[in-house]
Short mmCIF file of C-alpha atoms in Angstrom, two decimals:
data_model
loop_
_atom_site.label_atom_id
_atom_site.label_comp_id
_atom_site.label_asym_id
_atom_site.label_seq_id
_atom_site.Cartn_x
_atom_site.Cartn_y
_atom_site.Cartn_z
CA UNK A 29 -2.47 257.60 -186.75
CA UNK A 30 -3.68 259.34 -183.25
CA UNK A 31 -2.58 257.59 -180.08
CA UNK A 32 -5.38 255.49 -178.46
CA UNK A 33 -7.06 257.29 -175.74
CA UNK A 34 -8.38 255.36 -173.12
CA UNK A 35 -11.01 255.56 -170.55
CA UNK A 36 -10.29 257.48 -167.10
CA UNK A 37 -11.79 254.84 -164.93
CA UNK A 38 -13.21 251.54 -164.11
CA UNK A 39 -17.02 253.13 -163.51
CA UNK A 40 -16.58 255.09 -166.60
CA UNK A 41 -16.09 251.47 -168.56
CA UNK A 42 -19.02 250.21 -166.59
CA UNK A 43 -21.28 253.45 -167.06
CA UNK A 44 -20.44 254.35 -170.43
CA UNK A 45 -20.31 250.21 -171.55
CA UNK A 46 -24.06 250.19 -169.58
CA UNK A 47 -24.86 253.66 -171.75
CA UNK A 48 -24.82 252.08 -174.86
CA UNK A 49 -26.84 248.88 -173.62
CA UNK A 50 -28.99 251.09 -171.65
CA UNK A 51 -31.62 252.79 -174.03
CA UNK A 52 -34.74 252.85 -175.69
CA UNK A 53 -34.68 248.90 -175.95
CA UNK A 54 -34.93 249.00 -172.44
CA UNK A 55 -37.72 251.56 -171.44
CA UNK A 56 -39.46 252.03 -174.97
CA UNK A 57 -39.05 248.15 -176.56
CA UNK A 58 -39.08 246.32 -173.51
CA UNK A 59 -42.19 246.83 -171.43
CA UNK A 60 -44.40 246.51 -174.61
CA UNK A 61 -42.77 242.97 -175.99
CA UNK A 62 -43.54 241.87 -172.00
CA UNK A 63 -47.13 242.98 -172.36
CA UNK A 64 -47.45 241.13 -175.49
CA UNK A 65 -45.90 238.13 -174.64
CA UNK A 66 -47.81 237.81 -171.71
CA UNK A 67 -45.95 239.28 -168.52
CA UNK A 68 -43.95 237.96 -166.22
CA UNK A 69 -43.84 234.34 -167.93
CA UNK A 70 -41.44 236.28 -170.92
CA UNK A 71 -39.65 238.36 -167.63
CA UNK A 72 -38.30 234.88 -166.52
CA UNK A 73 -37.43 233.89 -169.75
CA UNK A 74 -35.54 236.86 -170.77
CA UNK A 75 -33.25 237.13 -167.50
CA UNK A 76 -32.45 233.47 -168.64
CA UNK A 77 -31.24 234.73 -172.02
CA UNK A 78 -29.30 236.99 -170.41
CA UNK A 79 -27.72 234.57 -168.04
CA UNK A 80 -27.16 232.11 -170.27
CA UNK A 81 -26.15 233.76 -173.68
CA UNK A 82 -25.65 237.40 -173.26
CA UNK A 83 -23.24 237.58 -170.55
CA UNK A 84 -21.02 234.88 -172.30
CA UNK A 85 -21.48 236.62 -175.98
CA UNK A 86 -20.29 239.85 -174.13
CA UNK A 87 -17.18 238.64 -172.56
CA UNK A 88 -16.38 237.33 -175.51
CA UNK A 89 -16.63 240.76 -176.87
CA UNK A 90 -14.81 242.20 -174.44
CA UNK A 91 -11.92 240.00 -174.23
CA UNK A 92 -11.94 240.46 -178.38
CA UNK A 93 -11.81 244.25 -177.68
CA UNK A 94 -9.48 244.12 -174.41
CA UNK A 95 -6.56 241.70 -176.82
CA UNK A 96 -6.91 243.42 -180.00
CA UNK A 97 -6.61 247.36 -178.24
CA UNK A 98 -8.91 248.38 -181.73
CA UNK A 99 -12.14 248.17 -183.19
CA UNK A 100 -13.98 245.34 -184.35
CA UNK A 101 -12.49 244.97 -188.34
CA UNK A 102 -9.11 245.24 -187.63
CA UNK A 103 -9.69 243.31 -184.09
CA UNK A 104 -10.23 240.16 -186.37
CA UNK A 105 -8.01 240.84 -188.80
CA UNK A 106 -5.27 240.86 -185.80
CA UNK A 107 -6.33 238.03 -183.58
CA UNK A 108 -7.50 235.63 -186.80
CA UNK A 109 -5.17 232.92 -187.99
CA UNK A 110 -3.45 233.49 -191.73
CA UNK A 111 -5.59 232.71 -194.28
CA UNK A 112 -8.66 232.86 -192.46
CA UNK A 113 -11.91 235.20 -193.34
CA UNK A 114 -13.17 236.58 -189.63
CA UNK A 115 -12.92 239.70 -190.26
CA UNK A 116 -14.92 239.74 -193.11
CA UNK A 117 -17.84 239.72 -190.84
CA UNK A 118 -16.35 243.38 -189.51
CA UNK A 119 -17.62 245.20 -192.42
CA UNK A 120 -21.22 244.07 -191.80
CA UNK A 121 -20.85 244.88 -188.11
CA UNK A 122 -19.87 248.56 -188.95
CA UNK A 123 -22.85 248.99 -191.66
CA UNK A 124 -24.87 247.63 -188.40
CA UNK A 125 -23.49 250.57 -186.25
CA UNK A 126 -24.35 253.15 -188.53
CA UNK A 127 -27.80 251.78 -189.19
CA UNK A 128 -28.72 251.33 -186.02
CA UNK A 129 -27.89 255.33 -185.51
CA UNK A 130 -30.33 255.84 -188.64
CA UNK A 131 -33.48 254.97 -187.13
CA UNK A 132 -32.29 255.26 -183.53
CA UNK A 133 -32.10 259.06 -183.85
CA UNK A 134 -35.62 259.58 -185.30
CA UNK A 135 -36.89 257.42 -182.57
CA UNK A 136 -35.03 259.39 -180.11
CA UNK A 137 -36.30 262.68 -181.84
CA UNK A 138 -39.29 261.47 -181.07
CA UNK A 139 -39.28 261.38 -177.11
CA UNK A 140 -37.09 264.94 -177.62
CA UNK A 141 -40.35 266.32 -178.85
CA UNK A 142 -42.75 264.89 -176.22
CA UNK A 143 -40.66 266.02 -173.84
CA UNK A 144 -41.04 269.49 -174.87
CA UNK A 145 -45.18 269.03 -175.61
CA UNK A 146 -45.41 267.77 -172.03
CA UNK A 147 -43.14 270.82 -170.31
CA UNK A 148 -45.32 273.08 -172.75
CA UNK A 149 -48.31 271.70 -171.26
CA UNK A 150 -49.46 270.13 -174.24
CA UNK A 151 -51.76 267.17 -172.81
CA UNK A 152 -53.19 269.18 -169.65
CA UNK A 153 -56.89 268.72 -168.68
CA UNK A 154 -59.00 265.44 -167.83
CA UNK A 155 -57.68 261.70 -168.94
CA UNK A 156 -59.75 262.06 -171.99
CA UNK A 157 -58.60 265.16 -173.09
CA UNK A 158 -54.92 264.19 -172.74
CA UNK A 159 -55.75 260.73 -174.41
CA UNK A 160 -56.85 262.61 -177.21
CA UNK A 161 -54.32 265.18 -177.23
CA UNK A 162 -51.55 262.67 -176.74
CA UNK A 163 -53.13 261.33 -180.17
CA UNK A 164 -53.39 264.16 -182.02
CA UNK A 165 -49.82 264.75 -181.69
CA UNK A 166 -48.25 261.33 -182.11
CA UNK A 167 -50.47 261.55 -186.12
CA UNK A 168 -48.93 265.26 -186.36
CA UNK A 169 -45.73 264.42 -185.50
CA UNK A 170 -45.45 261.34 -187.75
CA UNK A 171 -47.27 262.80 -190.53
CA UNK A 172 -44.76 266.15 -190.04
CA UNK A 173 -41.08 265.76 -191.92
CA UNK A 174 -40.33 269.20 -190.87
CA UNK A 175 -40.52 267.67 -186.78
CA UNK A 176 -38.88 264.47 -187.03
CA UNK A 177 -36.13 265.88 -189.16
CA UNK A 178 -36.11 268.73 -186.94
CA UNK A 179 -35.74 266.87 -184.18
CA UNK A 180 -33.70 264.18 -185.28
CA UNK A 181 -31.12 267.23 -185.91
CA UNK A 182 -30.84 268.35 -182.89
CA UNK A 183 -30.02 264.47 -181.36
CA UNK A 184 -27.40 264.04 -184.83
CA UNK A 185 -26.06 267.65 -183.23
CA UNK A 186 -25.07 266.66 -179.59
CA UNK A 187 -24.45 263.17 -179.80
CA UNK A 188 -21.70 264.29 -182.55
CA UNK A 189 -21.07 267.17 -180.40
CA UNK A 190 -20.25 264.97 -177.31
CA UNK A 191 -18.00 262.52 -179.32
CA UNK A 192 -15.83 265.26 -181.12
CA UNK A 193 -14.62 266.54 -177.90
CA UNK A 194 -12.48 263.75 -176.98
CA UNK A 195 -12.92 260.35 -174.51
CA UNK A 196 -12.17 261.27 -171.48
CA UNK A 197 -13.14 264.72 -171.96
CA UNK A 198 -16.71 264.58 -172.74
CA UNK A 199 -17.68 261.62 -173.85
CA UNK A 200 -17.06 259.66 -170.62
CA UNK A 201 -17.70 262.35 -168.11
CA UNK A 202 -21.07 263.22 -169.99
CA UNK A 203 -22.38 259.53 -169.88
CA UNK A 204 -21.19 259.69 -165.80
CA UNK A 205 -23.88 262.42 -165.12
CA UNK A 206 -26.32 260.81 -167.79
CA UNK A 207 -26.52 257.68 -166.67
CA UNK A 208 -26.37 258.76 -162.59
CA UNK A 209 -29.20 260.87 -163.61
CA UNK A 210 -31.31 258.30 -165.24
CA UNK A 211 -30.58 255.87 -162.48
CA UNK A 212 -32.00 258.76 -160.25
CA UNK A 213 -34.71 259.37 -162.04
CA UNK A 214 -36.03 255.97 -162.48
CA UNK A 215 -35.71 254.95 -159.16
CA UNK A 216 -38.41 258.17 -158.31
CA UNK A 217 -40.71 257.32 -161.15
CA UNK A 218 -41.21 253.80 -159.86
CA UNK A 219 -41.55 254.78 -156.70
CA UNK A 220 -44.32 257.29 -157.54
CA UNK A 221 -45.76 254.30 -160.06
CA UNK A 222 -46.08 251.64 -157.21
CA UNK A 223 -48.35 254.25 -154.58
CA UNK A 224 -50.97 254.47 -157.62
CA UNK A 225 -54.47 252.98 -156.73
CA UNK A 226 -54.55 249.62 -159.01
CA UNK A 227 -51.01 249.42 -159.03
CA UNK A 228 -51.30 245.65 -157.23
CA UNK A 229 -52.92 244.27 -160.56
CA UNK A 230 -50.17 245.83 -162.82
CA UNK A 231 -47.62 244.48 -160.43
CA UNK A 232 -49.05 240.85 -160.77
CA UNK A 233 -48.81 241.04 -164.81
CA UNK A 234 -45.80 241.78 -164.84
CA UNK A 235 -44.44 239.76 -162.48
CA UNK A 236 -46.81 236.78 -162.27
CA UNK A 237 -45.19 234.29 -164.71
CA UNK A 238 -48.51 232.44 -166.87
CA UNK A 239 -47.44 229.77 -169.13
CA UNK A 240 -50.97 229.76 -170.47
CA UNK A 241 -50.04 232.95 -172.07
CA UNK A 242 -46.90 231.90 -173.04
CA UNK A 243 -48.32 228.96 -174.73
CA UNK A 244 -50.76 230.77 -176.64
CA UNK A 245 -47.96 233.32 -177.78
CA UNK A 246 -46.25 230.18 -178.83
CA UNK A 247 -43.37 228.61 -177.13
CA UNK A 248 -40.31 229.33 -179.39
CA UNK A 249 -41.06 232.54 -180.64
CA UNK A 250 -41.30 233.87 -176.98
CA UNK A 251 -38.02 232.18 -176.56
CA UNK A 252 -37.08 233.97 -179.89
CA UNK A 253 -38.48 237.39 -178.71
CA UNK A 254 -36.36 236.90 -175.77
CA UNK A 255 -33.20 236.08 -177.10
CA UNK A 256 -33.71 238.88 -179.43
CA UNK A 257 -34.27 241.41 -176.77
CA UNK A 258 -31.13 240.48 -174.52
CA UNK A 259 -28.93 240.99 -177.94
CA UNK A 260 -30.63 244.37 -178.95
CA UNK A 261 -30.30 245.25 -175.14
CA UNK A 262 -27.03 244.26 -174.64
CA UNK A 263 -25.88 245.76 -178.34
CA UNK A 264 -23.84 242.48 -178.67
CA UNK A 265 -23.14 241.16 -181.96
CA UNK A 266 -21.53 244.41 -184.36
CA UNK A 267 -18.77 245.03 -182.00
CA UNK A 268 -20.89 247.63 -179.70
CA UNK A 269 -19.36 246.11 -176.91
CA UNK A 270 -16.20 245.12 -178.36
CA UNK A 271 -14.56 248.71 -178.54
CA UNK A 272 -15.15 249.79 -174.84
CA UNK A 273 -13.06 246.54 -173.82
CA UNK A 274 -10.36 247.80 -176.20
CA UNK A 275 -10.11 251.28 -173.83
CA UNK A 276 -9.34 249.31 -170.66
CA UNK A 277 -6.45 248.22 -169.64
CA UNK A 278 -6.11 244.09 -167.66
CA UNK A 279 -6.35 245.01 -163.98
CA UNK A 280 -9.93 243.20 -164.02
CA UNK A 281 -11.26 239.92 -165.26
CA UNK A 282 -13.86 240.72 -167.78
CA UNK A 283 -16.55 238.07 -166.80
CA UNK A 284 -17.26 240.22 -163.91
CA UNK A 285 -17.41 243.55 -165.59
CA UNK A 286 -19.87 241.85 -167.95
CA UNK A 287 -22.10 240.80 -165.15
CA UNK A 288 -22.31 244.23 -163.63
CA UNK A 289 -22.99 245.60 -167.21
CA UNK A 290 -25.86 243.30 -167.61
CA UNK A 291 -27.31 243.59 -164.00
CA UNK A 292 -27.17 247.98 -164.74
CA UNK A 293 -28.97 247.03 -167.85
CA UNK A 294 -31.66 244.81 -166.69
CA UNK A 295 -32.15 246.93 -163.64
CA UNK A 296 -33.27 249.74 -166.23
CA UNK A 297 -35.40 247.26 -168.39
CA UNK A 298 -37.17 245.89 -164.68
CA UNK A 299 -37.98 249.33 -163.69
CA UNK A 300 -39.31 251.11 -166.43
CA UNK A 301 -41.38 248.28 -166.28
CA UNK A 302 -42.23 248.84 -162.59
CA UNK A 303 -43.07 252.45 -164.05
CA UNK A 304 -45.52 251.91 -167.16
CA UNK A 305 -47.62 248.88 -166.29
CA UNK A 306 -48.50 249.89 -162.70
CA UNK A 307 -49.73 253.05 -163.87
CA UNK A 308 -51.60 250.82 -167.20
CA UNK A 309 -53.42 249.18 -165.19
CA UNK A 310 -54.37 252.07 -162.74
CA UNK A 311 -55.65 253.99 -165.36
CA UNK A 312 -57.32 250.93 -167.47
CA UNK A 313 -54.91 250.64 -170.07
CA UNK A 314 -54.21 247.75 -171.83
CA UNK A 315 -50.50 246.80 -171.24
CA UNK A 316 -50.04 245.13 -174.82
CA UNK A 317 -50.46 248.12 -176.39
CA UNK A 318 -47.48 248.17 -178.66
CA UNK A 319 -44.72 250.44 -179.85
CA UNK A 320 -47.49 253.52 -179.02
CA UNK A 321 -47.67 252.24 -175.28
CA UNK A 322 -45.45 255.29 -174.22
CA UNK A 323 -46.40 257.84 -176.56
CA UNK A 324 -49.91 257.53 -176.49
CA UNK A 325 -51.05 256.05 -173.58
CA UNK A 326 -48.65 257.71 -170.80
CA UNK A 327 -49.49 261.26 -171.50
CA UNK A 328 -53.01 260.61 -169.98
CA UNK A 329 -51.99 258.88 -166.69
CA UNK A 330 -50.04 261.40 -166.60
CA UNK A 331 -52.74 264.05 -166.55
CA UNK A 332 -54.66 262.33 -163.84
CA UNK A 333 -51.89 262.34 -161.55
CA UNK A 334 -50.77 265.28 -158.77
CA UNK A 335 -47.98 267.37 -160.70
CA UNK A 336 -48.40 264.97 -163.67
CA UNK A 337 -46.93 267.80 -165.87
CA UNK A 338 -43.82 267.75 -164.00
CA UNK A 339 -43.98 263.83 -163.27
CA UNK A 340 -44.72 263.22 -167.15
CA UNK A 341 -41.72 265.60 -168.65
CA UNK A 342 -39.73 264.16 -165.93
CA UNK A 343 -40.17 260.79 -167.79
CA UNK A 344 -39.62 261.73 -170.98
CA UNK A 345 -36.72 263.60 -170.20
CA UNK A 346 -35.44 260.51 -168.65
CA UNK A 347 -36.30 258.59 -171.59
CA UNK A 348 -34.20 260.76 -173.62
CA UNK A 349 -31.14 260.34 -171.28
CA UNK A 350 -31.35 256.68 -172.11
CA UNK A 351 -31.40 257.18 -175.55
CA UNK A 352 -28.93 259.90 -175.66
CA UNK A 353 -26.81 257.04 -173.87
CA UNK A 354 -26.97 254.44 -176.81
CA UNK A 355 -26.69 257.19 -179.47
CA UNK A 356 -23.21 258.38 -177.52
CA UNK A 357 -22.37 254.62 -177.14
CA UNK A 358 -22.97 253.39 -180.95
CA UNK A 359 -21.79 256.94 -182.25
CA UNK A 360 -18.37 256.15 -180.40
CA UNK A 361 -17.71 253.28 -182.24
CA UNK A 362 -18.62 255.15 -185.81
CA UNK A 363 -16.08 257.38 -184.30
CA UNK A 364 -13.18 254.20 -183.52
CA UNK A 365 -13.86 253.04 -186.94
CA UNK A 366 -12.87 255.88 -188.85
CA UNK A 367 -9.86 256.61 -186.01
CA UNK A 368 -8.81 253.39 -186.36
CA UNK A 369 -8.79 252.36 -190.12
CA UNK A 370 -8.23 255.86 -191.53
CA UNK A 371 -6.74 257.67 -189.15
CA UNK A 372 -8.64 260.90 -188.41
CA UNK A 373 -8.29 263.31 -185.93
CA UNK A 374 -11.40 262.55 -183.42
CA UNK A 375 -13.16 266.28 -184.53
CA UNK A 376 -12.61 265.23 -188.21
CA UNK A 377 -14.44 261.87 -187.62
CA UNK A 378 -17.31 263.65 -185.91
CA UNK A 379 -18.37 266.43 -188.43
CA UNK A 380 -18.21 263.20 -191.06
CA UNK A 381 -20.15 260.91 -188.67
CA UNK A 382 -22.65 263.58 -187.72
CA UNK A 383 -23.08 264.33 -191.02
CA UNK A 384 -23.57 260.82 -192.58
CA UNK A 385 -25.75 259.70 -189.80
CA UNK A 386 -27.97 263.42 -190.32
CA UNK A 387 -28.07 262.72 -193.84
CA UNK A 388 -29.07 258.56 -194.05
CA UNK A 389 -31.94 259.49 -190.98
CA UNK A 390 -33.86 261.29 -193.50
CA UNK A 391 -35.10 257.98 -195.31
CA UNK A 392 -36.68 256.72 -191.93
CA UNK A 393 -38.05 260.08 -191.21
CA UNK A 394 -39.61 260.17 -194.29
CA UNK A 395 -40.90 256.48 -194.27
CA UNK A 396 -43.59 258.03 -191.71
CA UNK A 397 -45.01 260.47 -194.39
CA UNK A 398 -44.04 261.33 -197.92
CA UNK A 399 -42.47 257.85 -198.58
CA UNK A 400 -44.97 255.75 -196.83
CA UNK A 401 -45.88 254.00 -199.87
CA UNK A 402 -42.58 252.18 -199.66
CA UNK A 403 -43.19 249.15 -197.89
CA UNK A 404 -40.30 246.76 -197.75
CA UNK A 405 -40.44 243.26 -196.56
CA UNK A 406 -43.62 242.59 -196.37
CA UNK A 407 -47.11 245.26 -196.39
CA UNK A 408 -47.15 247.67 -193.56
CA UNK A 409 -44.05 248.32 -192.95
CA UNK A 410 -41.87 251.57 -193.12
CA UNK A 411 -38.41 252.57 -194.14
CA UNK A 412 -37.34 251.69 -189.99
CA UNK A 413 -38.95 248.48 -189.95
CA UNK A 414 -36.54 247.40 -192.80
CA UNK A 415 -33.37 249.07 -190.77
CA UNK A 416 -34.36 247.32 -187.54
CA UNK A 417 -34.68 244.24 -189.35
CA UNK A 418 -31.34 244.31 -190.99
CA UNK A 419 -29.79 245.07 -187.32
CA UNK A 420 -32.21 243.38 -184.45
CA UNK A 421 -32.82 240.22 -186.82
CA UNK A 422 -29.22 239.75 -188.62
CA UNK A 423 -26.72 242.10 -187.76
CA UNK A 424 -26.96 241.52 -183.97
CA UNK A 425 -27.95 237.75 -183.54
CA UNK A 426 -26.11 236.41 -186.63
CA UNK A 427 -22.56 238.45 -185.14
CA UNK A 428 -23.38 237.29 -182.19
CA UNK A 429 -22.55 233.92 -183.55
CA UNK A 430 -20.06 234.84 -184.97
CA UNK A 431 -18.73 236.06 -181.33
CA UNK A 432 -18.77 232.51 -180.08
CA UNK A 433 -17.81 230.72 -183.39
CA UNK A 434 -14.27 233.05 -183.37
CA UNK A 435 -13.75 232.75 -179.51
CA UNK A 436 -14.22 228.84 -179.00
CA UNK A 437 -13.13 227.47 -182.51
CA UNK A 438 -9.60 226.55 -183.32
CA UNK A 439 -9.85 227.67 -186.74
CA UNK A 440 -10.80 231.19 -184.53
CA UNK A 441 -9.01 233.05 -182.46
CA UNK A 442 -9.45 230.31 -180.25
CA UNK A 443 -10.98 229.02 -176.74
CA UNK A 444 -7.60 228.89 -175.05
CA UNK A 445 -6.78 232.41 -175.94
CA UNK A 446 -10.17 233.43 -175.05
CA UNK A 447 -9.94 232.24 -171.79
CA UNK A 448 -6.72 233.56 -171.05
CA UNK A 449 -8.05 236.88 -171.92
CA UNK A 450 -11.03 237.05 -170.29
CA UNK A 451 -9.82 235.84 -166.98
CA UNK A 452 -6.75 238.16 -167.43
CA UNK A 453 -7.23 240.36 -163.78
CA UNK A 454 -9.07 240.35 -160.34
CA UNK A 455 -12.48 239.40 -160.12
CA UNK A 456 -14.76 236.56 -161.51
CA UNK A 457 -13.54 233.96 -164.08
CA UNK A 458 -14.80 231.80 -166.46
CA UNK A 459 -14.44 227.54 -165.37
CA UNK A 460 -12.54 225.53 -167.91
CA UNK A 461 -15.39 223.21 -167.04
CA UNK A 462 -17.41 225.40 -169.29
CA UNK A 463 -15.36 224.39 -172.19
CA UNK A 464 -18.08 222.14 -173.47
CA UNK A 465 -21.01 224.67 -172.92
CA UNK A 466 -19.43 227.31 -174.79
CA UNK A 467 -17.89 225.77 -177.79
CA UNK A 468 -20.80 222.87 -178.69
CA UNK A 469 -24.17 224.41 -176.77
CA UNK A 470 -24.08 228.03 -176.87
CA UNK A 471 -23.55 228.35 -180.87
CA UNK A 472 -26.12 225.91 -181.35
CA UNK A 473 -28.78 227.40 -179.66
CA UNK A 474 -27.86 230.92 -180.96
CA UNK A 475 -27.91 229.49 -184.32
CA UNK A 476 -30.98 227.81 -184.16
CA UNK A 477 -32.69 231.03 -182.77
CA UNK A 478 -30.80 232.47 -185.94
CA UNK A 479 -32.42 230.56 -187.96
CA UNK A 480 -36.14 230.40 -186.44
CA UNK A 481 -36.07 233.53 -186.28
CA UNK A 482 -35.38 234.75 -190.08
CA UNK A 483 -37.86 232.02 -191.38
CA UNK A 484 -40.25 232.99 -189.07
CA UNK A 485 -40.24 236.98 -189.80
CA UNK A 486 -41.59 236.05 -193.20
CA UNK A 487 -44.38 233.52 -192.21
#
């Protein structure tokens, strides 16, 4: 079997960890699922998810990650008492990897070809032109196999690319300049957001908490939508995490690296929605626009502002960075799994990876066009509707119970051996006096959310 590489660095753990939290969930997913739950109220609620469950479920993922020095099948299989099932759940957490990379690279193929339409100049001219422009080639490009399979090539290609090459090497030093760069970026881009005229109004919506908007959303299926964000944010539940704490060695507590992990992550969520609904509400767009907020409704504010060509590619380019982040991130653990339980070479796993994931993103490509008329679940939906449900509504939530279940029960890995773990190393710990929280409380709320939240998808 190779040797275990391991990362160079403590910021490469925290940038490349971040990377694969840090993505499309944050600056594509997250600033429409505010503006339809209402704004700031779901803001508030959501950095209390995060608080509350995420950081915990991470840790726990870490410290799984950090004991076991593998990925997440044969992690439970190590740390699990004889005669015990855990890592049963590891073969649903891998399918979850891969299938998240299915749809994730169309989507990402996506912003790769607005970014190119908005260098190319694509949605010049006045607001209206651009609006319908922006149109025009969000229906060609979903009607158009030959573009999203295009251009869902071309992410397969350097994502694989980047992952062959070795840890150290490439993957962690490319993620370094990717994720500086997107910091960068984003920092400019709300910058340039907040000076628009109207920007006041778009910065009270999203900030402003209103519980009469929250109410009329309904109570626990904002709480839901929340709790589901901060696990498809974080990428907690399939062992995402898990595999970046089994490349570090025990010179820092993991509680703390978990923190700063979450606080890169939400930073990126906050700001991207500094960016978008500022600039909504300057340009008299409605802010609960949906999945189409970005693709159809940005090019025009775009076009009304100074440089908007350049300011416009710049954010789709940095849109793409976050993406390409979370496709490294998840693609790394396709790569651990096949390093780990079958021993490859890393260049071996990546031409099989890169070819798997190129081949099983053709479905969701297709669900957009020629195979639209297969509607799983329930009428409407598409071939990635049926993918995301399978990883944002059980893969992620349901292992994230999991998580706590194997770190806090005796018939686990245990709470005690958790603990010792996680606190292993300099840096912030975890209080025994949170003994009760984390084996009784936390799984029961995560479960209930489970729960609501698969008998409510079908109601």
């Amino acid at each position: 079997m190779e040797q275990r590489e391991k990362l160079g660095s403590r910021l490469g753990f925290i940038l490349l960890s971040a990377g694969c939290a840090i993505g499309i969930g944050n600056v594509w997913r997250f600033p429409y699922i505010t503006g339809q739950y209402g704004g700031g109220a779901f803001v508030v609620i959501y950095i209390g998810c995060l608080i509350l469950l995420g950081i915990p479920v991470l840790s726990m993922e870490y410290a799984v990650g950090r004991a076991s020095q593998t990925s997440i099948l044969p992690a439970f299989r190590k740390l699990e008492k004889p005669g015990t099932k855990w890592h049963l759940w590891g073969y649903i957490a891998m399918a979850g990897n891969y299938v998240l990379l299915f749809f994730y690279s169309v989507v990402s193929g996506w912003i790769l070809y607005y970014a190119y339409k908005m260098a190319a100049g694509a949605f010049e001219g006045t607001q209206e032109e651009a609006a319908k422009a922006a149109s025009e080639t969000f229906a060609h490009m979903m009607g158009s196999p030959k573009v999203l399979i295009g251009s869902m090539l071309i992410v397969v290609a350097v994502t694989a690319a980047v992952c062959s090459i070795g840890l150290q090497k490439s993957v962690e030093k490319v993620t370094k300049v990717i994720m500086i760069g997107l910091l960068g970026m984003m920092v400019i881009l709300g910058i340039r957001s907040l000076t628009l005229s109207g920007a006041d109004a778009g910065l009270s919506f999203y900030l402003k908490p209103s519980l009469a908007k929250m109410e009329k959303a309904g109570v626990f299926h904002v709480f839901y939508a929340a709790l589901n964000q901060s696990f498809f944010t974080l990428s907690i539940g399939m062992g995402g995490m898990e595999i970046y704490g089994s490349y570090i060695g025990k010179e820092k507590s993991l509680t703390g690296e978990a923190v700063i992990v979450t606080a890169l992550d939400t930073f990126v969520a906050i700001v991207a929605g500094l960016i978008i609904f500022p600039a909504c509400y300057a340009f008299g767009i409605s802010p609960d626009a949906g999945p189409g907020l970005i693709f159809k409704t940005l090019p025009p504010v775009f076009a009304e502002m100074p440089l908007g060509r350049v300011w416009g590619t710049m954010f789709f380019i940095f849109l793409f960075c976050a993406a390409l982040s979370t496709m490294i991130g998840v693609f790394e653990n396709d790569q651990a799994f096949l390093i780990d339980l079958r021993g490859m070479k890393r260049q071996r796993a990546g031409i099989i990876n890169g070819l798997v994931i190129a081949v099983m993103s053709v479905p969701c490509a297709l669900g957009f066009n020629l195979w639209s008329c297969f509607q799983p679940l329930r009428a409407g939906n598409s071939v990635m509707d049926l993918e995301d449900f399978f990883v944002s509504d059980i893969a992620l939530p349901v292992g994230s119970f999991i998580f706590c279940l194997f770190c806090t029960m005796k018939y686990g890995w245990g709470f005690d051996r958790y603990m010792e773990e996680v606190n292993t190393g300099t840096g912030m710990k975890v209080s025994p006096k949170l003994r009760f929280y984390f084996k009784y409380i936390l799984p029961c709320i995560i479960g209930f959310l489970v729960i609501y939240g698969l008998v409510t998808y079908f109601v």
